[in-house]
PDB file of C-alpha atoms and ligand atoms in Angstrom:
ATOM      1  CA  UNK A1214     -75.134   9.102  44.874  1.00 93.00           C
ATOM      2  CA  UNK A1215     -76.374  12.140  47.485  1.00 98.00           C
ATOM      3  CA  UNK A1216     -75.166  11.653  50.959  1.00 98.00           C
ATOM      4  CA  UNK A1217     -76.998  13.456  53.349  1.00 98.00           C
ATOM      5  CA  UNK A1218     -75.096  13.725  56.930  1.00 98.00           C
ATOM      6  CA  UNK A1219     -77.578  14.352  59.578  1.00 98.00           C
ATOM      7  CA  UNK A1220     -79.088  14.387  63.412  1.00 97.00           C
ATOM      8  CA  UNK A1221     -82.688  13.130  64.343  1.00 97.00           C
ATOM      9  CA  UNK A1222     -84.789  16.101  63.796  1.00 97.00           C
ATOM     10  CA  UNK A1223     -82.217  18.537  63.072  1.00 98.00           C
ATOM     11  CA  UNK A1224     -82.367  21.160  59.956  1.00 98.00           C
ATOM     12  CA  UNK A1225     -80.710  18.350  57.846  1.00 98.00           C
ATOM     13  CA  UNK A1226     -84.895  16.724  58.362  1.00 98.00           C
ATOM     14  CA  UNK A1227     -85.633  19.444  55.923  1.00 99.00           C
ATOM     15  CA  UNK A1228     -83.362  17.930  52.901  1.00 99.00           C
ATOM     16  CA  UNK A1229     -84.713  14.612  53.670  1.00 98.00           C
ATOM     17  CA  UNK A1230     -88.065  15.227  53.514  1.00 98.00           C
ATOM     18  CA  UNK A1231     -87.495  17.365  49.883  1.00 99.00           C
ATOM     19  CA  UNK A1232     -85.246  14.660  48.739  1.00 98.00           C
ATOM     20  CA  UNK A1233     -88.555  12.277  49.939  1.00 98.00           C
ATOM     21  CA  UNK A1234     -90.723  14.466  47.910  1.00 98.00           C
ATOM     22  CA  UNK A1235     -88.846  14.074  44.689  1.00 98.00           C
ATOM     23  CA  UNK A1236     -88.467  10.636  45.170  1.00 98.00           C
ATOM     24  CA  UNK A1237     -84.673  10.718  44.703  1.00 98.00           C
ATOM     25  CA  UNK A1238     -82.551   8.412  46.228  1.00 98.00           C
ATOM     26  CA  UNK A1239     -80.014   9.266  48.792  1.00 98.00           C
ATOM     27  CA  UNK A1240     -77.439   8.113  51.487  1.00 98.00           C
ATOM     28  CA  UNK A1241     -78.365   8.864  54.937  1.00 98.00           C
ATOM     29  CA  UNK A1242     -75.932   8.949  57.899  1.00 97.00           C
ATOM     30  CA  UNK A1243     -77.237   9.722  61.061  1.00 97.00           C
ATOM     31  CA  UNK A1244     -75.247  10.610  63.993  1.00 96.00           C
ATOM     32  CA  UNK A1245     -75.734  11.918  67.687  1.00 95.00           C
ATOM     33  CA  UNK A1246     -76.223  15.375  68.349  1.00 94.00           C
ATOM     34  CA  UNK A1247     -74.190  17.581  68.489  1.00 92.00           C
ATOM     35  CA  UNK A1248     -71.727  15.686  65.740  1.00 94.00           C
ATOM     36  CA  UNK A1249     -68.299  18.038  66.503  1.00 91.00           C
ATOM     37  CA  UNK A1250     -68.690  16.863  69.985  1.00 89.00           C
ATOM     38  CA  UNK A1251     -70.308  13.094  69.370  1.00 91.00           C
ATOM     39  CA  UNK A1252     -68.528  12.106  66.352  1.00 94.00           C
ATOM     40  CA  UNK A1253     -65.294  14.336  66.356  1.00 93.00           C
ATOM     41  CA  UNK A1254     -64.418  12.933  63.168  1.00 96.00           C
ATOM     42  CA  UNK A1255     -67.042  14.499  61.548  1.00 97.00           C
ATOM     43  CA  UNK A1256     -64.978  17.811  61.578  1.00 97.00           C
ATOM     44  CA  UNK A1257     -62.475  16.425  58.716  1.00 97.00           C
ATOM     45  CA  UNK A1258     -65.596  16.028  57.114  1.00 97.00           C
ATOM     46  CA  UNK A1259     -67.641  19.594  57.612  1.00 97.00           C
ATOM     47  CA  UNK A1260     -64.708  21.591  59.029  1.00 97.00           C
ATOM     48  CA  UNK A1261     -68.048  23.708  61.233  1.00 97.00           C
ATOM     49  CA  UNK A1262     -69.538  20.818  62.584  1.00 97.00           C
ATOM     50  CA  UNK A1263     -73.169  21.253  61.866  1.00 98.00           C
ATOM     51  CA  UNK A1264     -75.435  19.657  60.123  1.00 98.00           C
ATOM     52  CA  UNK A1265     -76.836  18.968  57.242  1.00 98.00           C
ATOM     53  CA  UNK A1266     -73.936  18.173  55.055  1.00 98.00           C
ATOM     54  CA  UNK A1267     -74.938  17.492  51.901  1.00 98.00           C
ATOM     55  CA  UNK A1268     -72.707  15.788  48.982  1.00 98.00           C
ATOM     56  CA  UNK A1269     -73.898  15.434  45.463  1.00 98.00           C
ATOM     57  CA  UNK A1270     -70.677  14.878  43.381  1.00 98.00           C
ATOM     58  CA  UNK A1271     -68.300  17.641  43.984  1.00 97.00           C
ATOM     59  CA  UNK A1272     -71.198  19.636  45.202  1.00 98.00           C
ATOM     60  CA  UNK A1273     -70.844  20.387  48.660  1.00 98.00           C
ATOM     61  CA  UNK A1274     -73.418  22.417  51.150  1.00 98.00           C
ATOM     62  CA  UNK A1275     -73.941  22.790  54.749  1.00 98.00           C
ATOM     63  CA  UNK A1276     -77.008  25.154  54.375  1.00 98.00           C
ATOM     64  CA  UNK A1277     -80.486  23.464  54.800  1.00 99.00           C
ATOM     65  CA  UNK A1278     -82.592  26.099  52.386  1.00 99.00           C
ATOM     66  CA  UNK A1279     -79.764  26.465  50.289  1.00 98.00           C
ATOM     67  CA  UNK A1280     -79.466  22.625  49.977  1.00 99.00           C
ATOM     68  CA  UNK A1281     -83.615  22.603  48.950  1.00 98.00           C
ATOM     69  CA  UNK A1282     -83.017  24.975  46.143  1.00 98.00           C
ATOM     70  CA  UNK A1283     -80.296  22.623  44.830  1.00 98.00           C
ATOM     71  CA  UNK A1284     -82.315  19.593  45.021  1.00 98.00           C
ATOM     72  CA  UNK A1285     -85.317  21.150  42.855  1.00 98.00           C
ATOM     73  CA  UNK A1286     -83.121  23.073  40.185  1.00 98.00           C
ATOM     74  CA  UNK A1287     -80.569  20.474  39.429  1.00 98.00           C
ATOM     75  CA  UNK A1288     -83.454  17.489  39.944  1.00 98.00           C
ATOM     76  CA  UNK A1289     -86.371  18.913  38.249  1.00 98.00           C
ATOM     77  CA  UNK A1290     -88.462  20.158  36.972  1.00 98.00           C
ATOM     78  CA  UNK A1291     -91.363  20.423  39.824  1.00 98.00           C
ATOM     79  CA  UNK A1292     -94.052  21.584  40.842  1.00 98.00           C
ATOM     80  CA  UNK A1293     -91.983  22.155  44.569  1.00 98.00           C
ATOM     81  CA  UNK A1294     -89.980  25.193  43.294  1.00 98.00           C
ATOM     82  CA  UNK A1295     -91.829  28.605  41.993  1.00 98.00           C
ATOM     83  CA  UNK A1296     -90.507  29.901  38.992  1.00 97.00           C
ATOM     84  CA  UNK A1297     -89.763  33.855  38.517  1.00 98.00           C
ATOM     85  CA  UNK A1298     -92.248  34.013  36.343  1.00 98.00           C
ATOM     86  CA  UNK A1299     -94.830  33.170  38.251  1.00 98.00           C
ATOM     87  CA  UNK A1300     -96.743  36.032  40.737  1.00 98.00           C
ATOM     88  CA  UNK A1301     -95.974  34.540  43.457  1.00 98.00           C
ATOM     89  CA  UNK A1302     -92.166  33.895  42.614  1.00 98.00           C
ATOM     90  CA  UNK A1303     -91.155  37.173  45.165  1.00 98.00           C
ATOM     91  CA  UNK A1304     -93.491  35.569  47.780  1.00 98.00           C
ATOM     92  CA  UNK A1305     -91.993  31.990  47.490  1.00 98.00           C
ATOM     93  CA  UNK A1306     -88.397  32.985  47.856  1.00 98.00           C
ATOM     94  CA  UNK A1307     -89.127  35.306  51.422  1.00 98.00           C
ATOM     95  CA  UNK A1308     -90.862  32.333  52.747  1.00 98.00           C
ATOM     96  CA  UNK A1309     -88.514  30.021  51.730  1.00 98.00           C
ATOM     97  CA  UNK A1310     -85.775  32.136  53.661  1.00 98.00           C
ATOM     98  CA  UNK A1311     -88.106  33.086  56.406  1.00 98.00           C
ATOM     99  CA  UNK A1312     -88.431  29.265  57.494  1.00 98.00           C
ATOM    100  CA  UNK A1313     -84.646  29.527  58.472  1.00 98.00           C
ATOM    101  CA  UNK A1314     -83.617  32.942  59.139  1.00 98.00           C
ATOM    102  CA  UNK A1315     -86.068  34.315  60.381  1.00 98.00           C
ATOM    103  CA  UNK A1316     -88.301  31.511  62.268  1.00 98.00           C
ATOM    104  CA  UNK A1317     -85.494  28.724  63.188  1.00 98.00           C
ATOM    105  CA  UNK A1318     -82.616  30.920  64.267  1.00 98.00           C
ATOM    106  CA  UNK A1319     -84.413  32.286  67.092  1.00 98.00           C
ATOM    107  CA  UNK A1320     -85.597  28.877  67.874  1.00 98.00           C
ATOM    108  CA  UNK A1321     -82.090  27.303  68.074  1.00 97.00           C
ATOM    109  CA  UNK A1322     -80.919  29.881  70.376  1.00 97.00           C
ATOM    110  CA  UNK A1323     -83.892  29.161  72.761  1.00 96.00           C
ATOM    111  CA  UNK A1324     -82.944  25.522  72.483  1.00 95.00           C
ATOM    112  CA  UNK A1325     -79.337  25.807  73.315  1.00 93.00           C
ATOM    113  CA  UNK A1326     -80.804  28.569  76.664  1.00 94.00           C
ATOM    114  CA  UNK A1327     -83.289  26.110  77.975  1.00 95.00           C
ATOM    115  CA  UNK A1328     -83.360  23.312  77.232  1.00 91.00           C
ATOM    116  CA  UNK A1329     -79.117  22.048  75.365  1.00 83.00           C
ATOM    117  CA  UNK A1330     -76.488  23.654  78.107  1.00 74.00           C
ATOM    118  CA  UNK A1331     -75.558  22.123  81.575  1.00 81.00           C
ATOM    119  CA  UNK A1332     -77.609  23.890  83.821  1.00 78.00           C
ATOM    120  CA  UNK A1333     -75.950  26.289  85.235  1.00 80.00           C
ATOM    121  CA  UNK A1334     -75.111  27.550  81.578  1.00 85.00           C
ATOM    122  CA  UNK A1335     -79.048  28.342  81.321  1.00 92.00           C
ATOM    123  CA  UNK A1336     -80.434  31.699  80.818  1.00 94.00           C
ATOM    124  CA  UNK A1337     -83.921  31.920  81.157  1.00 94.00           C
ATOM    125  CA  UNK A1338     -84.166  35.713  80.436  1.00 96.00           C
ATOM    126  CA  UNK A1339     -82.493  34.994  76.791  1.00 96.00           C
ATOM    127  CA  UNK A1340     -85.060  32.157  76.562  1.00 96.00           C
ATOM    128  CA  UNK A1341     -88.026  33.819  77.212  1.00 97.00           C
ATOM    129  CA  UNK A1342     -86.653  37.160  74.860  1.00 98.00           C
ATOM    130  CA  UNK A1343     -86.275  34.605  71.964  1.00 98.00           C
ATOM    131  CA  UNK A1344     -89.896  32.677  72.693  1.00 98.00           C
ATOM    132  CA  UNK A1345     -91.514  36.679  72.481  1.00 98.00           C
ATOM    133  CA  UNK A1346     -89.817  37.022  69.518  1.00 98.00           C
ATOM    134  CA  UNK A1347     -90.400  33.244  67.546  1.00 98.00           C
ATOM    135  CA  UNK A1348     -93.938  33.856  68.454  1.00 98.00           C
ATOM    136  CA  UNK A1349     -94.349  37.198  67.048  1.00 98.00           C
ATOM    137  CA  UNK A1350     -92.973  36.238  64.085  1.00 98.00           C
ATOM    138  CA  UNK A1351     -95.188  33.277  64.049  1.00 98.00           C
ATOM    139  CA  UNK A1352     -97.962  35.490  63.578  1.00 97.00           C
ATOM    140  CA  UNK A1353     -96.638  36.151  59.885  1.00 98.00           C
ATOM    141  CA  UNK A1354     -97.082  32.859  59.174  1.00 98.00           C
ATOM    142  CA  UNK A1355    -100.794  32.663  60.343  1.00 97.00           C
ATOM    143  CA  UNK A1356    -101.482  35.993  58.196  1.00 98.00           C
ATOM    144  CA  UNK A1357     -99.864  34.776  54.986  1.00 98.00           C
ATOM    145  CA  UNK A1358    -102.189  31.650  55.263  1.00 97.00           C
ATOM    146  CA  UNK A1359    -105.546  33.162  55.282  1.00 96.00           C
ATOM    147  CA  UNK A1360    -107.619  31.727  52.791  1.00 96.00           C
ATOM    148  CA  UNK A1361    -104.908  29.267  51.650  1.00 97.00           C
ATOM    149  CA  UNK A1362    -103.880  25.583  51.880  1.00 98.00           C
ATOM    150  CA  UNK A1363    -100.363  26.512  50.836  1.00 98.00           C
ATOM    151  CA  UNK A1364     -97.533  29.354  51.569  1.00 98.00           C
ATOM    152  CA  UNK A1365     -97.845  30.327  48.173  1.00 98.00           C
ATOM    153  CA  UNK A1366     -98.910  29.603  44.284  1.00 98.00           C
ATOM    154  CA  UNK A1367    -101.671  27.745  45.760  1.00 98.00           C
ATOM    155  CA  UNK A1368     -99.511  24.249  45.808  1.00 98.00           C
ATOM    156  CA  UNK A1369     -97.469  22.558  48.345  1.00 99.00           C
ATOM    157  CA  UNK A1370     -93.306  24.162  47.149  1.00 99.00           C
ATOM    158  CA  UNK A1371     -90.429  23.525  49.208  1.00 99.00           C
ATOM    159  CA  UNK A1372     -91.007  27.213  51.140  1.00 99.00           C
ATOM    160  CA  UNK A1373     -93.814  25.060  52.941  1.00 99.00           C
ATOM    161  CA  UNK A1374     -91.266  22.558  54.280  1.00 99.00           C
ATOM    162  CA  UNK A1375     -88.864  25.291  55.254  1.00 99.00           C
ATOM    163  CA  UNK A1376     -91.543  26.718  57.057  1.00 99.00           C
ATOM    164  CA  UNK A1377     -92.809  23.810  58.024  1.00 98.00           C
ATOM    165  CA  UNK A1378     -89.589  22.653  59.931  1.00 99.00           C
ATOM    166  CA  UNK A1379     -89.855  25.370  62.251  1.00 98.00           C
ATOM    167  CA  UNK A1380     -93.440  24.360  63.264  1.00 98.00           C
ATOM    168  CA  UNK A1381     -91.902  20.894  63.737  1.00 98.00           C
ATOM    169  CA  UNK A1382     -89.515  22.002  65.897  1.00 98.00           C
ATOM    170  CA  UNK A1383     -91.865  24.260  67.449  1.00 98.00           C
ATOM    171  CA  UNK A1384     -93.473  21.042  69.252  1.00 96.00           C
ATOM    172  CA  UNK A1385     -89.968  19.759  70.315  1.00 95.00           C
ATOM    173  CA  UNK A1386     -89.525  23.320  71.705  1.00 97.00           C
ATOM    174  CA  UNK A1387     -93.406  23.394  73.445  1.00 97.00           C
ATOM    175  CA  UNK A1388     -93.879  26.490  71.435  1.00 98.00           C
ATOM    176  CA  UNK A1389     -96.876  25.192  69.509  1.00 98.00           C
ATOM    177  CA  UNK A1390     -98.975  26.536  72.331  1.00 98.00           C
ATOM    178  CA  UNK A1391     -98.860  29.472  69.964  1.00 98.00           C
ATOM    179  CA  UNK A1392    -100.480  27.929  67.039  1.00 98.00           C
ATOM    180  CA  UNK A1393    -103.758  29.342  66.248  1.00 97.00           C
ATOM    181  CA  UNK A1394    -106.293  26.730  64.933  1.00 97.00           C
ATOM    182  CA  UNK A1395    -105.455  27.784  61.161  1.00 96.00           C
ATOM    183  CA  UNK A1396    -102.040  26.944  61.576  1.00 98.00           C
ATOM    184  CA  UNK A1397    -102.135  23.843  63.771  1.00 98.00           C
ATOM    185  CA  UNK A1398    -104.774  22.477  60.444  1.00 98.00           C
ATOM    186  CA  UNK A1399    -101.599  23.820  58.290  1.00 98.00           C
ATOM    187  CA  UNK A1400     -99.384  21.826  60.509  1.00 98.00           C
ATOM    188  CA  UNK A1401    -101.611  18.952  60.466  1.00 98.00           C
ATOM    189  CA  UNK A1402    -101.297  18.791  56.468  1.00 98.00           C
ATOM    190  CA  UNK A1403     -97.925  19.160  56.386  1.00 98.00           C
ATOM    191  CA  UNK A1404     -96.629  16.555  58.278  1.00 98.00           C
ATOM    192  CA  UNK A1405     -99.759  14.238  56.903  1.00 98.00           C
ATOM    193  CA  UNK A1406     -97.803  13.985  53.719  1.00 98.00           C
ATOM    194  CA  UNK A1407     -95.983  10.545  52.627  1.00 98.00           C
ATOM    195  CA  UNK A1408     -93.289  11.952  51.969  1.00 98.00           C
ATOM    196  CA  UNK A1409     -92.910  13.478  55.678  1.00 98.00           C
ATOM    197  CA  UNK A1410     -93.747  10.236  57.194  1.00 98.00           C
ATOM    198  CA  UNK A1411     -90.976   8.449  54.781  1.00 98.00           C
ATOM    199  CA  UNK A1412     -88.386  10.864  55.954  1.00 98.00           C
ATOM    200  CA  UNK A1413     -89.008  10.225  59.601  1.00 98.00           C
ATOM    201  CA  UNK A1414     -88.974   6.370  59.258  1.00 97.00           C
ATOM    202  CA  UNK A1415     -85.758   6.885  57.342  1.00 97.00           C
ATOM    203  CA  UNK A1416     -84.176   8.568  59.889  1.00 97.00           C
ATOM    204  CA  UNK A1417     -85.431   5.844  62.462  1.00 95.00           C
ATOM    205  CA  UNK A1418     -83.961   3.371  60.663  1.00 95.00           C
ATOM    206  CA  UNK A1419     -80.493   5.302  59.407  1.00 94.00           C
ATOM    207  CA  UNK A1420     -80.203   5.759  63.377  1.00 87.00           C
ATOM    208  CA  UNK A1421     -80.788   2.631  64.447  1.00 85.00           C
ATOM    209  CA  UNK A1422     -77.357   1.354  61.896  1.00 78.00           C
TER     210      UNK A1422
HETATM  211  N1  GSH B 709     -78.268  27.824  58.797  1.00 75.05           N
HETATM  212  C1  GSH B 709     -77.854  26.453  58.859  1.00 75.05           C
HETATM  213  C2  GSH B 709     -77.726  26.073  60.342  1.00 75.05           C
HETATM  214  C3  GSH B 709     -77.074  24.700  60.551  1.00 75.05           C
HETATM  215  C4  GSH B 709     -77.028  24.358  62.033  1.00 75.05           C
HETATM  216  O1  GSH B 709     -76.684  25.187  62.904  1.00 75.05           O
HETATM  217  N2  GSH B 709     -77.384  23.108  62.359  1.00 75.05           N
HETATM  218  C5  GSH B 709     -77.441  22.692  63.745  1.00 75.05           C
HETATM  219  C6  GSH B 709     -78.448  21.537  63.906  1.00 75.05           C
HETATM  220  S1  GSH B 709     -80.086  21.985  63.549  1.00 75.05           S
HETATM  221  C7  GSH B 709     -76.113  22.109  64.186  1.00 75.05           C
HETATM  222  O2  GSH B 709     -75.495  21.379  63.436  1.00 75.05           O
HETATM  223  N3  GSH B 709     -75.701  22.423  65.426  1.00 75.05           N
HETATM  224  C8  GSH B 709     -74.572  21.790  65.992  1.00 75.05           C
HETATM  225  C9  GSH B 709     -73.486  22.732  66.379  1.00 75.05           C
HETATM  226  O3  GSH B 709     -73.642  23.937  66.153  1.00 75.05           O
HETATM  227  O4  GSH B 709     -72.493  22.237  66.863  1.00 75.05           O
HETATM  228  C10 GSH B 709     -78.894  25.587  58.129  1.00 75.05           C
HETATM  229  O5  GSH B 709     -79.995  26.070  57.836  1.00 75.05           O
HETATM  230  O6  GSH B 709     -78.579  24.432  57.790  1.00 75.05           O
END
C-alpha cells in the first residue's frame, strides 16, 4: 500500500492529486505544518523533515516531481506522462521541473519572509525580491500556453499539475494578482478536474483523523 505523509496544501498536494488521477489507492497522513517542529517524531521517519514522504514498498522519496514520475512509470501506462518519443517529450520534462524549481522555490522563500516567521524574523526586502522574480517567471508560463489547453502534447500530463501547484499556491501567497486572463482560464481548468477536487476532500478528511 502507498503512504503518502503530508501537510494541507503543501508540495505533498501534488502526489495526491496524481495518485487521484490514476485512481490508485493510497494512505494519507496528514499532519500540522511544519511536521519537524509539530510532530517531532516525524524526523525518525524523514530524517529532513519535509514533506511529502512517500512510501511504496521499499521505495522511499521525499521529492514531490520526482515522486510524480514514479507514480506514472511504475503505475502505467498513461496518458499523464510524455514519452521520449513524442515531440514534445523535451518540452514535458522542463515544465515538469519548472513547476518546482523554478516556480515554487521562490515561492516558499517568500512564504517563510512574509508571511511563516515571528515577526520580527520578517524581511520584506527578500519578499518583495522573490515576488519580482515568481512573477517574471510566471510570464513563461503564460507564453508556453498560447494557443493551448495544456503545457504540452496537447493533453492534460503530470507537468500541468506541477505547474499547476505553484498557481495554487500562488492564491495562498496573493500572487495571482499576476495572472493574466489566459492563465487564470488555465487555472480555472485545472483545479475544475475530479481528480483535484478528490484530493482536496481527501486531505479534509485525512486532517480531520
Ligand atoms: N523540493 C522538495 C521540497 C520539499 C519541501 O521543502 N516541503 C516543504 C512543504 S511544501 C516542507 O516540508 N517544509 C517544512 C520544513 O522545511 O521544515 C519537493 O518538491 O518536495
Amino acid at each position: 500500500m502507498i503512504k503518502l505523509y503530508h501537510c494541507r496544501d503543501a508540495r505533498s498536494f501534488r502526489c495526491a492529486w496524481a495518485l487521484e488521477e490514476m485512481g490508485l489507492s493510497y494512505e494519507l497522513e496528514t499532519m500540522p505544518f511544519p511536521p519537524r517542529i509539530e510532530c517531532p517524531d516525524y524526523l525518525q521517519i524523514n530524517p529532513i523533515g519535509t514533506v511529502p514522504f512517500f512510501v511504496d514498498g521499499n521505495s522511499r522519496l521525499t521529492e514531490s516531481v520526482a515522486i510524480l514520475q514514479y507514480i506514472v512509470e511504475r503505475y502505467g501506462p498513461t496518458s499523464l506522462t510524455v514519452l521520449p518519443d513524442e515531440p514534445d517529450y523535451a518540452h514535458w520534462l522542463e515544465w515538469l521541473h519548472f513547476g518546482e524549481a523554478t516556480l515554487t522555490v521562490p515561492q516558499a522563500i517568500l512564504l517563510r519572509y512574509r508571511f511563516l516567521k515571528p515577526e520580527e524574523g520578517q524581511l520584506p526586502g527578500v519578499a518583495l525580491h522573490f515576488e519580482k522574480i515568481f512573477s517574471n517567471r510566471l510570464q513563461a508560463v503564460d507564453a508556453a500556453l498560447t494557443g493551448k489547453s495544456y503545457l504540452c502534447s496537447d493533453r492534460f500530463t503530470i507537468a500541468d499539475i506541477s505547474v499547476g501547484y505553484a498557481l495554487m499556491l500562488s492564491r495562498v501567497l496573493q500572487l495571482d494578482k499576476y495572472f493574466s486572463p489566459s492563465l487564470q482560464q488555465y487555472w480555472e481548468r485545472l483545479s475544475s478536474r475530479p481528480a483535484f477536487f478528490a484530493a482536496k476532500h481527501r486531505q479534509k478528511v485525512s486532517a480531520q483523523l
